[in-house]
XYZ file of N, CA and C in Angstrom:
573
model
N 146.847 65.786 71.559
C 145.687 65.363 72.302
C 145.543 66.169 73.590
N 146.650 66.494 74.245
C 146.617 67.277 75.477
C 146.083 68.682 75.254
N 146.432 69.280 74.107
C 145.949 70.627 73.795
C 144.445 70.587 73.553
N 143.978 69.555 72.863
C 142.552 69.407 72.599
C 141.787 69.213 73.904
N 142.317 68.422 74.812
C 141.677 68.214 76.118
C 141.617 69.521 76.909
N 142.709 70.257 76.923
C 142.746 71.532 77.639
C 141.753 72.519 77.034
N 141.662 72.526 75.711
C 140.725 73.424 75.032
C 139.286 73.044 75.357
N 138.977 71.750 75.354
C 137.625 71.299 75.680
C 137.275 71.584 77.146
N 138.225 71.404 78.049
C 137.984 71.700 79.470
C 137.730 73.193 79.648
N 138.524 74.029 78.996
C 138.344 75.481 79.078
C 136.987 75.884 78.505
N 136.649 75.330 77.363
C 135.368 75.624 76.732
C 134.209 75.187 77.631
N 134.333 74.040 78.265
C 133.306 73.552 79.189
C 133.163 74.499 80.380
N 134.282 74.955 80.918
C 134.260 75.884 82.059
C 133.577 77.201 81.697
N 133.663 77.600 80.469
C 133.016 78.841 80.032
C 131.540 78.605 79.732
N 131.220 77.517 79.065
C 129.851 77.284 78.612
C 128.904 76.798 79.716
N 129.394 76.087 80.723
C 128.520 75.599 81.793
C 127.867 76.774 82.543
N 128.621 77.783 83.004
C 127.949 78.912 83.673
C 126.969 79.653 82.748
N 127.336 79.784 81.479
C 126.439 80.453 80.529
C 125.157 79.652 80.364
N 125.264 78.342 80.259
C 124.065 77.517 80.102
C 123.222 77.527 81.377
N 123.858 77.523 82.541
C 123.115 77.611 83.800
C 122.369 78.950 83.903
N 123.024 80.020 83.504
C 122.382 81.330 83.506
C 121.199 81.348 82.541
N 121.367 80.746 81.393
C 120.289 80.686 80.401
C 119.098 79.907 80.950
N 119.349 78.774 81.572
C 118.267 77.974 82.164
C 117.586 78.764 83.278
N 118.364 79.443 84.129
C 117.801 80.240 85.224
C 116.908 81.344 84.665
N 117.407 82.062 83.677
C 116.612 83.147 83.087
C 115.351 82.593 82.465
N 115.470 81.523 81.733
C 114.302 80.975 81.048
C 113.279 80.399 82.022
N 113.729 79.606 82.986
C 112.812 78.899 83.880
C 112.336 79.724 85.070
N 113.078 80.714 85.488
C 112.702 81.480 86.673
C 112.350 82.914 86.313
N 113.263 83.616 85.718
C 113.049 85.035 85.448
C 111.928 85.249 84.434
N 111.851 84.450 83.410
C 110.850 84.650 82.360
C 109.529 83.938 82.636
N 109.439 83.179 83.724
C 108.210 82.462 84.079
C 107.306 83.384 84.896
N 106.304 83.958 84.242
C 105.419 84.929 84.891
C 104.688 84.321 86.084
N 104.149 83.113 85.922
C 103.402 82.493 87.024
C 104.276 82.290 88.257
N 105.506 81.866 88.049
C 106.419 81.642 89.175
C 106.747 82.968 89.856
N 107.026 83.968 89.065
C 107.354 85.294 89.616
C 106.177 85.858 90.411
N 104.980 85.787 89.824
C 103.798 86.338 90.492
C 103.509 85.587 91.787
N 103.648 84.265 91.777
C 103.392 83.504 93.007
C 104.415 83.842 94.091
N 105.589 84.296 93.687
C 106.614 84.685 94.655
C 106.273 86.015 95.321
N 105.786 86.982 94.546
C 105.508 88.314 95.105
C 104.076 88.478 95.610
N 103.194 87.545 95.285
C 101.789 87.645 95.683
C 101.604 87.840 97.192
N 102.318 87.103 98.046
C 102.134 87.278 99.495
C 102.523 88.672 100.005
N 103.310 89.405 99.245
C 103.721 90.742 99.687
C 102.543 91.712 99.789
N 101.446 91.419 99.110
C 100.272 92.303 99.153
C 99.711 92.428 100.563
N 99.987 91.457 101.419
C 99.490 91.512 102.795
C 100.576 91.934 103.777
N 101.727 92.321 103.267
C 102.814 92.794 104.117
C 102.467 94.202 104.613
N 102.479 94.426 105.941
C 102.100 95.740 106.470
C 102.908 96.906 105.897
N 104.184 96.698 105.623
C 104.995 97.783 105.066
C 104.545 98.124 103.645
N 104.223 97.114 102.858
C 103.732 97.334 101.492
C 102.367 98.010 101.551
N 101.501 97.528 102.442
C 100.168 98.126 102.577
C 100.271 99.596 102.969
N 101.134 99.898 103.928
C 101.290 101.291 104.382
C 101.832 102.172 103.257
N 102.820 101.685 102.529
C 103.389 102.465 101.425
C 102.354 102.682 100.332
N 101.595 101.647 100.012
C 100.573 101.775 98.970
C 99.456 102.725 99.414
N 99.007 102.607 100.669
C 97.956 103.511 101.171
C 98.432 104.951 101.142
N 99.666 105.181 101.540
C 100.238 106.525 101.527
C 100.289 107.070 100.098
N 100.744 106.244 99.179
C 100.870 106.684 97.781
C 99.497 106.948 97.167
N 98.530 106.089 97.462
C 97.175 106.275 96.942
C 96.557 107.544 97.524
N 96.748 107.763 98.835
C 96.215 108.967 99.478
C 96.790 110.211 98.830
N 98.090 110.218 98.601
C 98.724 111.384 97.959
C 98.251 111.537 96.523
N 98.017 110.421 95.842
C 97.575 110.484 94.446
C 96.142 110.984 94.348
N 95.286 110.530 95.276
C 93.890 110.978 95.264
C 93.838 112.475 95.525
N 94.560 112.909 96.532
C 94.750 114.334 96.816
C 93.461 115.139 96.712
N 92.435 114.721 97.472
C 91.177 115.458 97.481
C 91.423 116.812 98.116
N 91.084 117.839 97.383
C 91.274 119.198 97.897
C 89.919 119.810 98.212
N 89.701 120.060 99.464
C 88.535 120.813 99.901
C 89.101 122.027 100.601
N 88.735 123.183 100.105
C 89.218 124.402 100.732
C 88.353 124.656 101.957
N 88.815 124.134 103.102
C 88.046 124.235 104.341
C 87.742 125.669 104.730
N 88.703 126.563 104.529
C 88.474 127.970 104.868
C 87.357 128.556 104.021
N 87.359 128.230 102.741
C 86.327 128.750 101.839
C 84.958 128.188 102.187
N 84.893 126.883 102.434
C 83.613 126.243 102.759
C 83.047 126.799 104.061
N 83.883 126.871 105.101
C 83.379 127.361 106.388
C 83.030 128.841 106.316
N 83.751 129.606 105.514
C 83.419 131.029 105.326
C 82.052 131.170 104.685
N 81.808 130.365 103.640
C 80.511 130.416 102.958
C 79.371 130.022 103.897
N 79.582 128.949 104.671
C 78.553 128.497 105.613
C 78.313 129.572 106.675
N 79.400 130.127 107.210
C 79.268 131.155 108.246
C 78.542 132.382 107.693
N 78.856 132.804 106.473
C 78.194 133.966 105.873
C 76.707 133.699 105.691
N 76.367 132.499 105.231
C 74.963 132.164 105.037
C 74.226 132.140 106.383
N 74.860 131.495 107.382
C 74.222 131.446 108.707
C 74.101 132.836 109.322
N 75.091 133.681 109.094
C 75.044 135.043 109.619
C 73.903 135.804 108.953
N 73.690 135.559 107.654
C 72.574 136.198 106.949
C 71.236 135.698 107.483
N 71.242 134.525 108.092
C 70.027 133.971 108.681
C 69.842 134.409 110.137
N 70.790 135.202 110.634
C 70.652 135.732 111.980
C 71.650 135.208 112.985
N 72.618 134.438 112.566
C 73.636 133.930 113.476
C 74.506 135.092 113.948
N 74.775 135.189 115.241
C 75.617 136.280 115.744
C 77.024 136.231 115.123
N 77.643 137.403 114.920
C 78.970 137.464 114.292
C 80.021 136.617 115.017
N 79.943 136.560 116.332
C 80.931 135.795 117.088
C 80.813 134.295 116.787
N 79.572 133.813 116.658
C 79.354 132.405 116.320
C 79.826 132.127 114.885
N 79.582 133.090 113.985
C 80.035 132.943 112.594
C 81.556 132.862 112.547
N 82.236 133.656 113.364
C 83.707 133.616 113.412
C 84.178 132.245 113.897
N 83.453 131.679 114.849
C 83.789 130.339 115.344
C 83.662 129.291 114.246
N 82.634 129.413 113.432
C 82.449 128.472 112.319
C 83.571 128.629 111.297
N 83.948 129.879 111.012
C 85.026 130.137 110.052
C 86.343 129.486 110.512
N 86.558 129.451 111.808
C 87.818 128.897 112.329
C 87.902 127.377 112.191
N 86.825 126.746 111.781
C 86.811 125.287 111.631
C 87.378 124.818 110.284
N 87.780 125.746 109.410
C 88.305 125.399 108.086
C 89.423 124.375 108.112
N 90.490 124.608 108.893
C 91.580 123.624 108.923
C 91.124 122.246 109.429
N 90.175 122.247 110.357
C 89.663 120.968 110.876
C 88.908 120.220 109.776
N 88.192 120.974 108.924
C 87.489 120.349 107.808
C 88.494 119.725 106.840
N 89.549 120.456 106.529
C 90.608 119.917 105.658
C 91.177 118.626 106.252
N 91.467 118.659 107.528
C 92.032 117.498 108.225
C 91.062 116.319 108.197
N 89.769 116.607 108.401
C 88.768 115.538 108.404
C 88.660 114.877 107.029
N 88.692 115.676 105.971
C 88.619 115.116 104.613
C 89.849 114.261 104.338
N 91.023 114.755 104.704
C 92.250 113.981 104.508
C 92.197 112.667 105.282
N 91.623 112.716 106.487
C 91.503 111.514 107.305
C 90.568 110.493 106.641
N 89.469 110.974 106.068
C 88.531 110.073 105.380
C 89.220 109.403 104.190
N 89.970 110.185 103.413
C 90.679 109.631 102.254
C 91.708 108.599 102.716
N 92.453 108.912 103.773
C 93.459 107.989 104.283
C 92.812 106.690 104.761
N 91.693 106.797 105.463
C 91.002 105.591 105.944
C 90.479 104.761 104.777
N 89.945 105.427 103.752
C 89.449 104.687 102.579
C 90.600 103.968 101.872
N 91.738 104.641 101.732
C 92.899 104.025 101.083
C 93.402 102.851 101.912
N 93.442 103.012 103.228
C 93.910 101.931 104.109
C 92.962 100.738 104.041
N 91.646 101.001 104.091
C 90.664 99.907 103.969
C 90.866 99.175 102.637
N 91.108 99.949 101.595
C 91.287 99.340 100.282
C 92.522 98.439 100.239
N 93.663 98.926 100.730
C 94.889 98.107 100.638
C 94.851 96.905 101.572
N 93.975 96.931 102.549
C 93.824 95.785 103.437
C 92.759 94.810 102.939
N 92.162 95.108 101.775
C 91.088 94.273 101.246
C 91.607 93.263 100.223
N 90.730 92.317 99.892
C 91.058 91.334 98.864
C 91.183 92.001 97.495
N 90.470 93.113 97.295
C 90.558 93.818 96.005
C 91.983 94.291 95.748
N 92.668 94.769 96.802
C 94.049 95.213 96.624
C 94.934 94.030 96.252
N 94.702 92.897 96.904
C 95.505 91.714 96.590
C 95.337 91.331 95.117
N 94.105 91.445 94.621
C 93.851 91.142 93.206
C 94.572 92.136 92.311
N 94.457 93.430 92.647
C 95.129 94.451 91.845
C 96.647 94.273 91.942
N 97.135 93.949 93.141
C 98.573 93.722 93.332
C 99.052 92.592 92.416
N 98.310 91.499 92.429
C 98.684 90.348 91.606
C 98.639 90.722 90.126
N 97.560 91.394 89.718
C 97.443 91.804 88.316
C 98.551 92.781 87.929
N 98.855 93.721 88.829
C 99.905 94.708 88.545
C 101.271 94.034 88.454
N 101.515 93.072 89.330
C 102.795 92.370 89.274
C 102.889 91.477 88.039
N 101.768 90.924 87.629
C 101.760 90.146 86.383
C 102.112 91.082 85.220
N 101.481 92.264 85.209
C 101.778 93.248 84.156
C 103.230 93.722 84.261
N 103.694 93.931 85.506
C 105.077 94.368 85.702
C 106.049 93.296 85.204
N 105.746 92.048 85.502
C 106.622 90.981 85.036
C 106.633 90.925 83.516
N 105.458 91.127 82.922
C 105.400 91.160 81.462
C 106.268 92.282 80.911
N 106.288 93.415 81.621
C 107.130 94.539 81.194
C 108.611 94.183 81.332
N 108.959 93.468 82.399
C 110.351 93.047 82.583
C 110.737 92.067 81.475
N 109.837 91.130 81.195
C 110.094 90.190 80.103
C 110.253 90.971 78.800
N 109.411 91.985 78.634
C 109.530 92.837 77.440
C 110.906 93.504 77.394
N 111.344 94.002 78.526
C 112.643 94.676 78.573
C 113.780 93.693 78.265
N 113.624 92.436 78.727
C 114.679 91.450 78.516
C 114.637 90.828 77.126
N 113.415 90.648 76.602
C 113.288 89.914 75.344
C 112.845 90.780 74.169
N 112.224 91.933 74.476
C 111.687 92.775 73.412
C 110.285 92.377 73.002
N 109.639 91.431 73.724
C 108.283 90.989 73.392
C 107.331 91.355 74.524
N 106.119 91.854 74.175
C 105.093 92.170 75.167
C 105.229 93.586 75.705
N 104.351 93.937 76.684
C 104.405 95.241 77.337
C 103.686 95.159 78.672
N 103.801 96.209 79.515
C 103.187 96.153 80.831
C 103.040 97.508 81.478
N 102.696 97.486 82.776
C 102.425 98.714 83.522
C 103.664 99.262 84.209
N 104.818 98.745 83.855
C 106.054 99.207 84.474
C 106.757 100.143 83.509
N 107.228 101.257 84.062
C 107.984 102.215 83.271
C 109.431 102.169 83.742
N 110.338 102.006 82.812
C 111.757 102.006 83.134
C 112.393 103.157 82.367
N 112.875 104.167 83.121
C 113.552 105.277 82.459
C 114.532 105.926 83.422
N 115.656 106.305 82.901
C 116.695 106.973 83.676
C 117.049 106.235 84.965
N 117.081 104.913 84.916
C 117.469 104.123 86.078
C 116.386 103.974 87.131
N 115.155 104.401 86.828
C 114.049 104.287 87.774
C 113.026 103.299 87.229
N 112.633 102.345 88.072
C 111.597 101.389 87.708
C 110.372 101.747 88.541
N 109.261 102.057 87.858
C 108.048 102.507 88.549
C 106.855 101.697 88.079
N 105.922 101.460 89.006
C 104.695 100.719 88.730
C 103.534 101.701 88.721
N 102.677 101.623 87.713
C 101.523 102.513 87.608
C 100.471 102.082 88.640
N 100.084 103.006 89.537
C 99.074 102.700 90.556
C 97.748 103.382 90.237
N 97.569 103.754 88.979
C 96.343 104.436 88.555
C 95.086 103.642 88.844
N 95.128 102.315 88.682
C 93.964 101.470 88.940
C 93.547 101.561 90.401
N 94.511 101.526 91.298
C 94.210 101.623 92.727
C 93.618 102.993 93.055
N 94.155 104.043 92.448
C 93.638 105.393 92.687
C 92.186 105.478 92.233
N 91.885 104.926 91.075
C 90.513 104.962 90.560
C 89.557 104.194 91.490
N 90.009 103.080 92.041
C 89.168 102.295 92.952
C 88.882 103.073 94.228
N 89.903 103.705 94.801
C 89.701 104.500 96.017
C 88.790 105.688 95.714
N 88.972 106.304 94.564
C 88.103 107.423 94.163
C 86.642 106.968 94.176
N 86.366 105.812 93.562
C 84.991 105.311 93.522
C 84.486 104.980 94.919
N 85.347 104.425 95.781
C 84.943 104.140 97.165
C 84.553 105.418 97.887
N 85.311 106.494 97.667
C 85.001 107.774 98.308
C 83.675 108.328 97.807
N 83.444 108.234 96.512
C 82.179 108.705 95.947
C 81.029 107.881 96.519
N 81.209 106.554 96.570
C 80.177 105.670 97.115
C 79.909 105.946 98.590
N 80.948 106.423 99.304
C 80.795 106.731 100.730
C 80.137 108.089 100.947
N 79.838 108.810 99.862
C 79.153 110.082 99.986
C 80.062 111.299 99.969
N 81.329 111.140 99.660
C 82.257 112.266 99.595
C 82.218 112.800 98.161
N 81.241 113.670 97.905
C 80.975 114.176 96.558
C 82.191 114.820 95.879
N 83.039 115.588 96.583
C 84.179 116.198 95.880
C 85.121 115.185 95.233
N 85.055 113.932 95.675
C 85.924 112.912 95.087
C 85.603 112.668 93.617
N 84.385 113.003 93.198
C 84.022 112.854 91.785
C 84.908 113.714 90.895
N 85.453 114.793 91.457
C 86.259 115.722 90.678
C 87.723 115.296 90.566
N 88.068 114.197 91.215
C 89.449 113.716 91.123
C 89.692 113.312 89.676
N 90.690 113.911 89.044
C 90.930 113.568 87.635
C 91.563 112.187 87.509
N 91.452 111.634 86.327
C 92.149 110.382 86.051
C 93.635 110.682 86.126
N 94.332 109.873 86.890
C 95.746 110.147 87.111
C 96.607 109.006 86.602
N 97.819 109.334 86.300
C 98.811 108.335 85.915
C 99.917 108.433 86.957
N 99.639 107.916 88.136
C 100.604 107.994 89.232
C 101.504 106.776 89.222
N 102.745 107.009 89.516
C 103.741 105.954 89.521
C 104.264 105.720 90.936
N 104.391 104.447 91.308
C 104.992 104.069 92.581
C 106.388 103.547 92.242
N 107.410 104.273 92.668
C 108.788 103.893 92.344
C 109.121 102.599 93.085
N 109.493 101.587 92.311
C 109.872 100.310 92.905
C 111.337 100.309 93.305
N 112.201 100.827 92.419
C 113.603 100.997 92.779
C 114.301 101.886 91.765
N 115.441 102.421 92.217
C 116.297 103.249 91.367
C 117.678 102.616 91.346
N 118.311 102.706 90.211
C 119.642 102.140 90.096
C 120.382 102.817 88.960
N 121.670 102.998 89.139
C 122.483 103.536 88.053
C 122.665 102.492 86.977
């Protein structure tokens, strides 16, 4: 009887932590609504907003060759009678044009991540990410999270497309040429 009691106590000591882990995984880790409600407030965290705006700005990557544009304008104005010295002054504005375009893109991305639209996309992306995690744990479903070589990344393509449209709507015509991108925001890396 003593051996049976010892065996049952040992078995209980092993199975209780396993059952607690199973309940935790099932009720917390696999519960999408609970997970999303936990991370939802992070969309308004200034550090998250800054990182997302930076990543979106880099992903949009509007390229305007300021030197080329100002050279063309200066040449046209010179052909219209603008003195060569004034044309040279216009040509020197190329880097400032590049800087101004980058500033417009950065402001549009910042406005976007500070808006309710970003919070909606954040929530939707985290719901998709959680579905991907559930997929990774259970083998069911799929999502916007890519897990490879120890890197977990979230696809921010939707946010890039929204900022692109905002830029076009704001009158920045070159933004129409931004290609559809599949940009990833690395959430974490681990061995």
